[in-house]
Amino acid sequence: MERHVQRFLNKVSFVSITVATLTLLFFFLQTPKTCIPPNAPQKPHLRFPKSICDSSPRHYLPLPKKNACLWSSKSWMTQVSSFTQFFTYLYQMGLPKNHSKVLCVSAGAGHEVMSLTKMGLEDVTGIELIESLPLVSRADPHNLPFFDGAFDVAFTGHLPEALYPMQYAGEMERTVRKGGMCVVVVDEGGDEEVKEIVRLFRRSRFLGSSNVTLNGRKVTRIIMRTKVS
Ligand SMILES: *[C@@H]1O[C@H](CO)[C@@H](O)[C@H](O)[C@H]1NC(C)=O
Ligand SMILES: *[C@@H]1O[C@H](CO)[C@@H](O)[C@H](O)[C@H]1NC(C)=O
C-alpha cells in the first residue's frame, strides 16, 4: 500500500516536472509581442544612426564630439554670425579691443562667446546657471564669482528675465572696471523701456541706444559706461 502511494506520487512529480519544463521551453521560444513596438525594425541591433547628429536617444557622447556636432549645426553658425555682426559695431567703436576682457552674462550655450573669440578677442568669459563647457562656465549672474573691475566689458541679452534685475545689473557693474562698458540687449522698445534698464545701472552713465537685429529678433542695444568716480 505504502509503495503504491510512493509510486503514484513519483508519477505525479514526473508529470509535473515535464509539464513545467515544456511550459518554460514554450515561453522561452515565444517572442513576447508586447515588448516590441509594431513599427520597430526587424533587427534593432543592426540599426545605426545616420550620423552622430542623429537625434535618436543615445546614452553618452563625449563632450568634444557633442560640441563638434553642435557647433557645426546650421542654427549654431547662423546665431554666431549674427552675434558677430552685432559686435562688429562695438568693435568699430573701439570697444572691445583684442586684449579686452569681456564677460558674457547668461550666455546660454555660448554663441556670443564663440563669436567674440573668433573676432580675435583673447579673453572672453561666459557664465550661465547651467554650464556648457568649454565656452560657458556655471555661475549665478546675481552673485558673480569675479573680483571688482575684473572685466572691461560686460554683455547680456537676458537682463529682463532676471529674478532680481537690480542685483543682476549691480553685479555687471561691479565686475566691470571703472570706465568700462555694460552692454545690454532687450526686446525692441522706446525711450521708456531704455530708461527703465538704464535706471538699474546706478553707477553708470548712459552712452546710447539703437535698434538692431540680433538672431532675427528686433532688439534695442543699450550701452552704458561705468562711472570713473
Ligand atoms: C584683432 O584680432 C583679429 C583676429 O585675430 C585681427 O584680424 C585684428 O587685426 C586684431 N586687431 C588688432 C587691433 O590687433
Ligand atoms: C526703436 O524702436 C522703437 C519702436 O519699436 C522706437 O520707439 C524707438 O524710438 C527706436 N529707438 C531708436 C534709438 O531708434
XYZ file of N, CA and C and ligand atoms in Angstrom:
715
model
N 0.835 -1.215 0.000
C 0.000 0.000 0.000
C 0.861 1.252 0.000
N 1.833 1.304 0.929
C 2.782 2.424 1.030
C 3.492 2.617 -0.298
N 3.941 1.485 -0.844
C 4.710 1.515 -2.078
C 3.866 2.034 -3.242
N 2.651 1.602 -3.191
C 1.714 2.015 -4.225
C 1.583 3.545 -4.255
N 1.416 4.109 -3.078
C 1.288 5.568 -2.948
C 2.567 6.243 -3.418
N 3.687 5.667 -2.971
C 5.000 6.211 -3.349
C 5.117 6.284 -4.866
N 4.747 5.196 -5.528
C 4.878 5.141 -6.976
C 3.962 6.177 -7.649
N 2.777 6.248 -7.062
C 1.812 7.230 -7.611
C 2.374 8.665 -7.509
N 2.928 8.966 -6.317
C 3.486 10.316 -6.113
C 4.643 10.578 -7.061
N 5.466 9.557 -7.258
C 6.584 9.690 -8.202
C 6.084 10.044 -9.595
N 5.014 9.345 -9.963
C 4.449 9.583 -11.294
C 3.942 11.029 -11.410
N 3.250 11.466 -10.348
C 2.715 12.826 -10.349
C 3.861 13.834 -10.477
N 4.955 13.622 -9.708
C 6.096 14.531 -9.771
C 6.666 14.565 -11.174
N 6.808 13.408 -11.737
C 7.391 13.338 -13.069
C 6.564 14.111 -14.085
N 5.255 13.870 -14.016
C 4.362 14.568 -14.949
C 4.445 16.079 -14.716
N 4.462 16.517 -13.445
C 4.533 17.953 -13.130
C 5.802 18.555 -13.697
N 6.923 17.873 -13.462
C 8.203 18.403 -13.929
C 8.192 18.522 -15.453
N 7.674 17.520 -16.105
C 7.636 17.548 -17.563
C 6.788 18.719 -18.057
N 5.614 18.862 -17.465
C 4.723 19.946 -17.884
C 5.397 21.303 -17.650
N 6.021 21.474 -16.470
C 6.672 22.746 -16.150
C 7.790 23.026 -17.138
N 8.607 22.036 -17.438
C 9.726 22.219 -18.358
C 9.224 22.603 -19.742
N 8.190 21.888 -20.186
C 7.651 22.191 -21.514
C 7.082 23.606 -21.569
N 6.417 24.005 -20.477
C 5.838 25.350 -20.426
C 6.947 26.404 -20.494
N 7.985 26.189 -19.690
C 9.113 27.134 -19.694
C 9.733 27.216 -21.081
N 9.913 26.049 -21.679
C 10.509 25.987 -23.005
C 9.654 26.762 -24.004
N 8.339 26.591 -23.854
C 7.402 27.278 -24.738
C 7.557 28.798 -24.608
N 7.586 29.275 -23.354
C 7.720 30.730 -23.142
C 9.073 31.243 -23.601
N 10.071 30.392 -23.424
C 11.419 30.790 -23.808
C 11.503 31.002 -25.317
N 10.832 30.120 -26.055
C 10.909 30.207 -27.516
C 9.965 31.252 -28.102
N 8.982 31.608 -27.306
C 7.984 32.566 -27.761
C 8.562 33.986 -27.737
N 8.333 34.789 -28.801
C 8.728 36.200 -28.754
C 7.564 36.991 -28.176
N 7.757 37.654 -27.035
C 6.632 38.393 -26.468
C 6.266 39.559 -27.381
N 5.029 39.578 -27.808
C 4.606 40.582 -28.781
C 4.561 41.974 -28.170
N 4.263 42.025 -26.888
C 4.045 43.335 -26.271
C 5.331 44.136 -26.087
N 6.483 43.478 -26.149
C 7.723 44.190 -25.854
C 8.286 44.912 -27.060
N 7.796 44.655 -28.232
C 8.359 45.274 -29.434
C 7.304 46.145 -30.093
N 7.575 47.411 -30.271
C 6.585 48.257 -30.935
C 6.321 47.743 -32.345
N 5.100 47.894 -32.827
C 4.725 47.286 -34.109
C 5.592 47.759 -35.274
N 6.104 49.011 -35.214
C 6.856 49.512 -36.359
C 8.369 49.401 -36.167
N 8.779 48.616 -35.180
C 10.218 48.512 -34.928
C 10.902 47.787 -36.078
N 12.148 48.166 -36.358
C 12.866 47.463 -37.416
C 13.081 46.007 -37.023
N 13.251 45.155 -38.032
C 13.350 43.734 -37.782
C 14.503 43.385 -36.855
N 15.628 44.027 -37.089
C 16.794 43.709 -36.266
C 17.317 44.998 -35.656
N 16.753 45.365 -34.514
C 17.081 46.680 -33.938
C 18.579 46.854 -33.672
N 19.272 45.755 -33.389
C 20.692 45.894 -33.067
C 21.518 46.208 -34.304
N 20.906 46.085 -35.480
C 21.661 46.385 -36.699
C 21.379 47.787 -37.227
N 20.551 48.544 -36.468
C 20.220 49.870 -36.949
C 21.192 50.881 -36.343
N 21.950 51.542 -37.200
C 22.901 52.540 -36.722
C 22.373 53.932 -37.029
N 22.712 54.917 -36.185
C 22.321 56.294 -36.512
C 22.987 56.728 -37.811
N 22.326 57.581 -38.563
C 22.860 58.004 -39.853
C 24.118 58.825 -39.675
N 24.165 59.639 -38.615
C 25.365 60.400 -38.321
C 25.396 60.576 -36.826
N 26.467 61.175 -36.291
C 26.482 61.360 -34.840
C 25.506 62.448 -34.423
N 24.985 63.204 -35.400
C 23.998 64.224 -35.077
C 22.586 63.653 -35.051
N 22.435 62.364 -35.381
C 21.128 61.717 -35.359
C 20.462 61.989 -34.014
N 19.184 62.371 -34.078
C 18.551 62.827 -32.848
C 17.995 61.692 -32.002
N 18.126 60.449 -32.458
C 17.577 59.363 -31.655
C 18.320 59.289 -30.318
N 17.625 58.859 -29.269
C 18.230 58.911 -27.950
C 19.499 58.073 -27.892
N 20.447 58.595 -27.160
C 21.723 57.891 -27.091
C 22.245 58.157 -25.698
N 22.936 57.180 -25.164
C 23.265 57.289 -23.749
C 24.389 58.267 -23.476
N 25.405 58.236 -24.291
C 26.560 59.046 -23.943
C 27.324 59.433 -25.194
N 27.679 60.718 -25.283
C 28.521 61.183 -26.371
C 29.595 62.035 -25.716
N 30.845 61.733 -25.960
C 31.884 62.536 -25.298
C 31.758 64.011 -25.653
N 32.141 64.880 -24.714
C 31.922 66.319 -24.866
C 32.496 66.897 -26.165
N 33.738 66.593 -26.536
C 34.268 67.181 -27.776
C 33.429 66.816 -28.993
N 32.946 65.576 -29.018
C 32.107 65.154 -30.153
C 30.787 65.878 -30.140
N 30.214 65.997 -28.930
C 28.930 66.665 -28.778
C 29.056 68.120 -29.233
N 30.153 68.774 -28.827
C 30.361 70.161 -29.208
C 30.599 70.302 -30.706
N 31.403 69.395 -31.270
C 31.680 69.453 -32.703
C 30.365 69.376 -33.464
N 29.488 68.538 -32.950
C 28.190 68.340 -33.566
C 27.332 69.598 -33.459
N 27.291 70.155 -32.244
C 26.505 71.373 -32.008
C 27.049 72.534 -32.830
N 28.371 72.692 -32.805
C 28.986 73.855 -33.432
C 28.961 73.799 -34.954
N 28.687 72.626 -35.504
C 28.620 72.572 -36.965
C 27.177 72.643 -37.451
N 26.242 72.767 -36.496
C 24.843 72.832 -36.909
C 24.559 74.201 -37.520
N 23.582 74.201 -38.406
C 23.284 75.427 -39.140
C 22.805 76.530 -38.195
N 21.950 76.148 -37.266
C 21.371 77.152 -36.365
C 22.463 77.771 -35.497
N 23.426 76.954 -35.096
C 24.528 77.488 -34.286
C 25.314 78.520 -35.093
N 25.663 78.155 -36.318
C 26.503 79.044 -37.126
C 25.773 80.337 -37.477
N 24.481 80.209 -37.734
C 23.701 81.413 -38.038
C 23.710 82.370 -36.855
N 23.506 81.817 -35.668
C 23.451 82.683 -34.494
C 24.813 83.306 -34.186
N 25.854 82.525 -34.368
C 27.192 83.068 -34.104
C 27.481 84.214 -35.076
N 27.101 84.042 -36.329
C 27.416 85.111 -37.282
C 26.540 86.330 -37.039
N 25.339 86.111 -36.504
C 24.509 87.254 -36.133
C 25.137 88.028 -34.981
N 25.666 87.313 -34.021
C 26.369 87.979 -32.919
C 27.599 88.725 -33.429
N 28.274 88.126 -34.405
C 29.469 88.768 -34.945
C 29.112 90.113 -35.572
N 28.035 90.117 -36.342
C 27.570 91.395 -36.918
C 27.261 92.390 -35.813
N 26.601 91.883 -34.794
C 26.196 92.720 -33.678
C 27.412 93.340 -32.983
N 28.425 92.521 -32.731
C 29.591 93.010 -32.001
C 30.510 93.855 -32.883
N 30.431 93.647 -34.198
C 31.321 94.386 -35.090
C 31.169 95.890 -34.897
N 29.937 96.309 -34.677
C 29.679 97.733 -34.478
C 30.433 98.249 -33.250
N 30.346 97.489 -32.157
C 31.042 97.901 -30.935
C 32.545 97.906 -31.154
N 32.986 96.915 -31.896
C 34.397 96.740 -32.186
C 34.918 97.941 -32.975
N 34.090 98.377 -33.931
C 34.495 99.536 -34.734
C 34.548 100.807 -33.897
N 33.713 100.836 -32.848
C 33.752 101.974 -31.938
C 34.995 101.938 -31.055
N 35.748 100.855 -31.174
C 36.979 100.752 -30.400
C 36.791 99.974 -29.114
N 35.632 99.389 -28.983
C 35.409 98.639 -27.764
C 34.549 97.418 -28.029
N 34.936 96.253 -27.695
C 36.179 95.911 -27.009
C 37.380 95.837 -27.966
N 38.568 95.897 -27.399
C 39.792 95.684 -28.180
C 40.165 94.215 -28.077
N 41.147 93.824 -28.885
C 41.529 92.406 -28.861
C 41.977 91.944 -27.476
N 42.592 92.840 -26.725
C 43.094 92.413 -25.417
C 42.086 92.683 -24.304
N 40.897 93.195 -24.657
C 39.882 93.476 -23.637
C 39.390 92.187 -22.999
N 39.033 92.329 -21.731
C 38.423 91.189 -21.041
C 36.918 91.384 -21.089
N 36.241 90.416 -21.678
C 34.796 90.542 -21.860
C 34.080 89.457 -21.074
N 33.012 89.863 -20.406
C 32.179 88.910 -19.675
C 30.808 88.842 -20.345
N 30.373 87.640 -20.682
C 29.023 87.456 -21.231
C 28.181 86.803 -20.147
N 27.189 87.540 -19.658
C 26.353 87.050 -18.564
C 25.095 86.393 -19.148
N 24.714 85.270 -18.584
C 23.610 84.450 -19.114
C 23.881 84.111 -20.578
N 25.024 83.484 -20.805
C 25.495 83.254 -22.168
C 24.884 82.023 -22.833
N 23.960 81.363 -22.173
C 23.313 80.207 -22.779
C 24.322 79.151 -23.179
N 24.271 78.716 -24.417
C 25.193 77.680 -24.885
C 26.519 78.282 -25.348
N 26.600 79.619 -25.412
C 27.884 80.251 -25.688
C 28.062 80.827 -27.079
N 26.964 81.106 -27.787
C 27.080 81.687 -29.140
C 27.925 82.954 -29.131
N 27.609 83.869 -28.202
C 28.328 85.143 -28.200
C 29.787 84.979 -27.797
N 30.039 83.980 -26.944
C 31.420 83.732 -26.526
C 32.240 83.288 -27.738
N 31.683 82.373 -28.512
C 32.403 81.905 -29.695
C 32.578 83.035 -30.707
N 31.536 83.829 -30.871
C 31.601 84.924 -31.823
C 32.721 85.897 -31.462
N 32.782 86.305 -30.208
C 33.818 87.253 -29.768
C 35.213 86.641 -29.890
N 35.319 85.374 -29.550
C 36.619 84.704 -29.642
C 37.085 84.661 -31.091
N 36.158 84.352 -31.994
C 36.514 84.291 -33.418
C 36.883 85.659 -33.964
N 36.345 86.710 -33.330
C 36.674 88.061 -33.789
C 38.067 88.478 -33.351
N 38.693 87.655 -32.541
C 40.076 87.951 -32.164
C 40.247 88.333 -30.710
N 39.161 88.366 -29.940
C 39.305 88.692 -28.519
C 39.932 87.519 -27.787
N 40.890 87.865 -26.930
C 41.675 86.796 -26.324
C 41.130 86.354 -24.978
N 40.307 87.191 -24.364
C 39.881 86.887 -23.012
C 38.368 87.074 -22.864
N 37.630 86.062 -23.229
C 36.168 86.126 -23.167
C 35.687 85.080 -22.164
N 34.836 85.511 -21.249
C 34.301 84.605 -20.235
C 32.792 84.547 -20.387
N 32.249 83.368 -20.434
C 30.798 83.209 -20.487
C 30.330 82.515 -19.232
N 29.243 83.005 -18.655
C 28.686 82.303 -17.493
C 27.184 82.128 -17.677
N 26.686 81.089 -17.049
C 25.258 80.747 -17.131
C 24.975 79.818 -15.958
N 23.712 79.712 -15.573
C 23.365 78.830 -14.455
C 23.701 77.372 -14.758
N 23.608 77.022 -16.056
C 23.972 75.665 -16.467
C 25.192 75.789 -17.365
N 26.241 75.054 -17.045
C 27.473 75.216 -17.818
C 27.374 74.548 -19.192
N 28.108 75.101 -20.158
C 28.279 74.460 -21.462
C 29.758 74.557 -21.782
N 30.516 73.638 -21.238
C 31.961 73.700 -21.405
C 32.344 73.402 -22.855
N 33.407 74.001 -23.348
C 34.343 74.887 -22.647
C 33.982 76.367 -22.752
N 32.872 76.711 -23.415
C 32.578 78.128 -23.665
C 31.971 78.827 -22.453
N 31.119 78.123 -21.753
C 30.344 78.766 -20.693
C 30.501 78.006 -19.376
N 30.879 78.733 -18.330
C 31.015 78.110 -17.013
C 29.778 78.390 -16.177
N 29.655 77.619 -15.109
C 28.471 77.785 -14.275
C 28.705 78.858 -13.221
N 27.787 79.811 -13.174
C 27.825 80.837 -12.123
C 26.461 81.507 -12.080
N 26.142 82.063 -10.932
C 24.878 82.767 -10.777
C 25.090 84.237 -11.140
N 24.350 84.743 -12.128
C 24.509 86.139 -12.529
C 24.250 87.111 -11.380
N 23.494 86.677 -10.375
C 23.201 87.546 -9.238
C 24.339 87.579 -8.235
N 25.323 86.733 -8.446
C 26.408 86.630 -7.463
C 27.652 86.157 -8.211
N 28.222 87.048 -9.012
C 29.307 86.652 -9.910
C 30.589 86.342 -9.132
N 31.247 85.237 -9.489
C 32.452 84.837 -8.755
C 33.711 85.533 -9.289
N 33.641 86.856 -9.492
C 34.794 87.584 -10.030
C 35.071 88.801 -9.161
N 36.330 89.254 -9.200
C 36.724 90.441 -8.444
C 36.087 91.685 -9.038
N 36.037 92.728 -8.236
C 35.564 94.027 -8.726
C 36.470 94.462 -9.878
N 35.881 95.000 -10.916
C 36.669 95.573 -12.006
C 37.484 94.579 -12.805
N 37.083 93.299 -12.783
C 37.882 92.274 -13.466
C 37.756 92.344 -14.987
N 36.709 92.997 -15.485
C 36.463 92.997 -16.934
C 36.408 94.414 -17.493
N 36.597 94.496 -18.804
C 36.467 95.787 -19.477
C 35.039 95.987 -19.971
N 34.408 94.880 -20.367
C 33.062 94.953 -20.933
C 32.225 93.799 -20.394
N 30.984 94.099 -20.037
C 30.047 93.030 -19.703
C 28.875 93.125 -20.664
N 28.457 91.979 -21.162
C 27.355 91.941 -22.115
C 26.292 90.971 -21.624
N 25.029 91.341 -21.809
C 23.961 90.366 -21.573
C 22.764 90.631 -22.477
N 22.086 89.578 -22.835
C 20.840 89.686 -23.588
C 19.677 89.185 -22.757
N 19.924 88.990 -21.452
C 18.883 88.358 -20.636
C 18.589 89.082 -19.324
N 18.833 90.360 -19.315
C 18.557 91.106 -18.083
C 17.066 91.134 -17.720
N 16.161 91.373 -18.683
C 14.746 91.454 -18.286
C 14.195 90.157 -17.704
N 14.836 89.018 -17.996
C 14.326 87.761 -17.448
C 14.886 87.476 -16.059
N 15.778 88.341 -15.582
C 16.432 88.077 -14.298
C 15.427 88.094 -13.165
N 15.705 87.282 -12.167
C 14.853 87.215 -10.988
C 14.939 88.546 -10.232
N 16.149 89.068 -10.100
C 16.359 90.334 -9.418
C 17.180 91.245 -10.328
N 16.523 91.939 -11.238
C 17.248 92.731 -12.258
C 18.226 93.735 -11.647
N 17.843 94.334 -10.515
C 18.707 95.324 -9.890
C 20.029 94.696 -9.450
N 19.917 93.521 -8.846
C 21.122 92.835 -8.368
C 21.958 92.340 -9.545
N 21.291 91.873 -10.563
C 21.939 91.375 -11.786
C 22.753 92.506 -12.416
N 22.113 93.664 -12.575
C 22.797 94.819 -13.157
C 23.938 95.270 -12.251
N 23.689 95.243 -10.938
C 24.709 95.648 -9.975
C 25.958 94.783 -10.076
N 25.764 93.487 -10.292
C 26.897 92.582 -10.416
C 27.670 92.835 -11.713
N 26.956 93.171 -12.778
C 27.649 93.514 -14.032
C 28.523 94.747 -13.816
N 27.948 95.731 -13.162
C 28.698 96.968 -12.904
C 29.902 96.726 -12.005
N 29.697 95.915 -10.998
C 30.772 95.668 -10.027
C 31.975 95.002 -10.685
N 31.709 94.040 -11.584
C 32.814 93.271 -12.156
C 33.469 93.986 -13.341
N 32.843 95.089 -13.790
C 33.450 95.867 -14.875
C 34.279 96.990 -14.249
N 35.454 97.222 -14.808
C 36.337 98.269 -14.260
C 35.702 99.635 -14.450
N 36.172 100.602 -13.682
C 35.675 101.968 -13.839
C 36.038 102.465 -15.238
N 35.063 103.032 -15.910
C 35.293 103.474 -17.280
C 35.038 102.372 -18.305
N 34.683 101.180 -17.833
C 34.351 100.077 -18.739
C 32.910 100.184 -19.219
N 32.479 99.173 -19.950
C 31.148 99.244 -20.563
C 30.249 98.098 -20.135
N 28.984 98.434 -19.975
C 27.950 97.413 -19.847
C 27.061 97.526 -21.071
N 26.904 96.430 -21.775
C 26.084 96.415 -22.986
C 24.914 95.472 -22.747
N 23.708 95.998 -22.925
C 22.513 95.203 -22.655
C 21.633 95.183 -23.903
N 21.113 94.019 -24.209
C 20.182 93.886 -25.327
C 18.819 93.501 -24.771
N 17.799 94.246 -25.181
C 16.425 93.918 -24.766
C 15.535 93.902 -26.009
N 14.353 93.355 -25.880
C 13.406 93.411 -26.992
C 13.194 94.871 -27.364
N 13.019 95.109 -28.665
C 12.950 96.489 -29.141
C 11.917 97.304 -28.362
N 12.356 98.460 -27.938
C 11.442 99.306 -27.180
C 11.815 100.769 -27.328
N 10.961 101.620 -26.849
C 11.179 103.066 -26.944
C 11.971 103.606 -25.767
N 11.940 104.914 -25.633
C 12.734 105.596 -24.607
C 12.423 105.116 -23.189
N 11.130 104.867 -22.936
C 10.746 104.467 -21.580
C 11.420 103.154 -21.179
N 11.389 102.190 -22.104
C 11.992 100.880 -21.828
C 13.492 101.023 -21.608
N 14.100 101.867 -22.439
C 15.544 102.079 -22.302
C 15.855 102.698 -20.940
N 15.074 103.711 -20.570
C 15.304 104.379 -19.278
C 15.184 103.398 -18.126
N 14.217 102.494 -18.264
C 14.000 101.514 -17.203
C 15.245 100.655 -16.990
N 15.865 100.273 -18.099
C 17.092 99.465 -17.993
C 18.224 100.312 -17.422
N 18.367 101.519 -17.951
C 19.481 102.367 -17.520
C 19.386 102.666 -16.024
N 18.180 102.788 -15.535
C 17.972 103.070 -14.114
C 18.545 101.964 -13.218
N 18.599 100.753 -13.750
C 19.121 99.636 -12.954
C 20.627 99.746 -12.747
N 21.284 100.476 -13.641
C 22.744 100.615 -13.566
C 23.065 101.939 -12.871
N 23.158 101.875 -11.567
C 23.210 103.116 -10.801
C 24.583 103.754 -10.761
N 25.593 102.988 -11.154
C 26.946 103.547 -11.139
C 27.471 103.732 -12.563
N 26.523 103.887 -13.531
C 26.946 104.037 -14.926
C 26.264 105.224 -15.577
N 26.865 105.633 -16.668
C 26.326 106.735 -17.443
C 25.822 106.156 -18.758
N 24.671 106.632 -19.208
C 24.089 106.147 -20.459
C 24.877 106.706 -21.648
N 25.321 105.845 -22.535
C 26.076 106.313 -23.711
C 25.213 106.395 -24.956
N 24.320 105.435 -25.116
C 23.477 105.475 -26.304
C 22.724 104.178 -26.506
N 21.676 104.247 -27.342
C 20.938 103.018 -27.650
C 20.581 103.036 -29.118
N 20.429 101.881 -29.704
C 19.955 101.820 -31.093
C 19.207 100.519 -31.322
N 18.359 100.561 -32.313
C 17.579 99.377 -32.664
C 18.351 98.563 -33.696
N 18.573 97.322 -33.386
C 19.289 96.452 -34.318
C 18.582 95.102 -34.390
N 19.070 94.239 -35.285
C 18.521 92.889 -35.383
C 19.559 91.911 -34.858
N 19.105 91.023 -33.999
C 20.009 90.005 -33.453
C 19.288 88.668 -33.472
N 19.866 87.720 -34.188
C 19.242 86.399 -34.328
C 17.796 86.504 -34.800
N 17.567 87.403 -35.734
C 16.236 87.548 -36.302
C 15.269 88.308 -35.408
N 15.740 88.737 -34.254
C 14.875 89.454 -33.315
C 15.187 90.939 -33.412
N 14.158 91.753 -33.372
C 14.391 93.195 -33.300
C 14.678 93.547 -31.862
N 15.837 94.100 -31.643
C 16.230 94.393 -30.266
C 16.745 95.818 -30.150
N 16.792 96.285 -28.931
C 17.412 97.577 -28.658
C 18.700 97.326 -27.882
N 19.783 97.877 -28.400
C 21.080 97.709 -27.755
C 21.368 98.950 -26.913
N 21.630 98.745 -25.653
C 21.854 99.865 -24.735
C 23.290 99.787 -24.234
N 24.006 100.902 -24.376
C 25.409 100.917 -23.942
C 25.578 101.909 -22.794
N 26.224 101.451 -21.745
C 26.490 102.312 -20.598
C 27.958 102.232 -20.224
N 28.466 103.358 -19.713
C 29.850 103.366 -19.256
C 29.863 103.517 -17.743
N 30.603 102.664 -17.058
C 30.653 102.772 -15.590
C 31.409 104.042 -15.196
N 30.866 104.699 -14.187
C 31.420 105.988 -13.767
C 32.821 105.811 -13.200
N 33.673 106.766 -13.517
C 35.065 106.684 -13.068
C 35.160 107.058 -11.584
N 34.363 108.033 -11.152
C 34.454 108.413 -9.732
C 33.131 108.121 -9.035
C 42.343 91.556 -33.539
O 42.307 90.188 -33.903
C 41.872 89.952 -35.220
C 41.750 88.465 -35.447
O 42.836 87.767 -34.945
C 42.846 90.588 -36.191
O 42.384 90.401 -37.503
C 42.930 92.078 -35.884
O 43.885 92.685 -36.713
C 43.296 92.304 -34.441
N 43.225 93.730 -34.156
C 44.219 94.378 -33.541
C 43.972 95.820 -33.304
O 45.223 93.823 -33.191
C 13.456 101.764 -31.557
O 12.169 101.314 -31.909
C 11.123 101.795 -31.082
C 9.812 101.256 -31.571
O 9.890 99.929 -31.874
C 11.094 103.324 -31.121
O 10.102 103.784 -30.247
C 12.452 103.848 -30.704
O 12.483 105.265 -30.836
C 13.565 103.259 -31.546
N 14.818 103.680 -30.992
C 15.800 104.205 -31.720
C 17.027 104.598 -30.992
O 15.712 104.344 -32.918
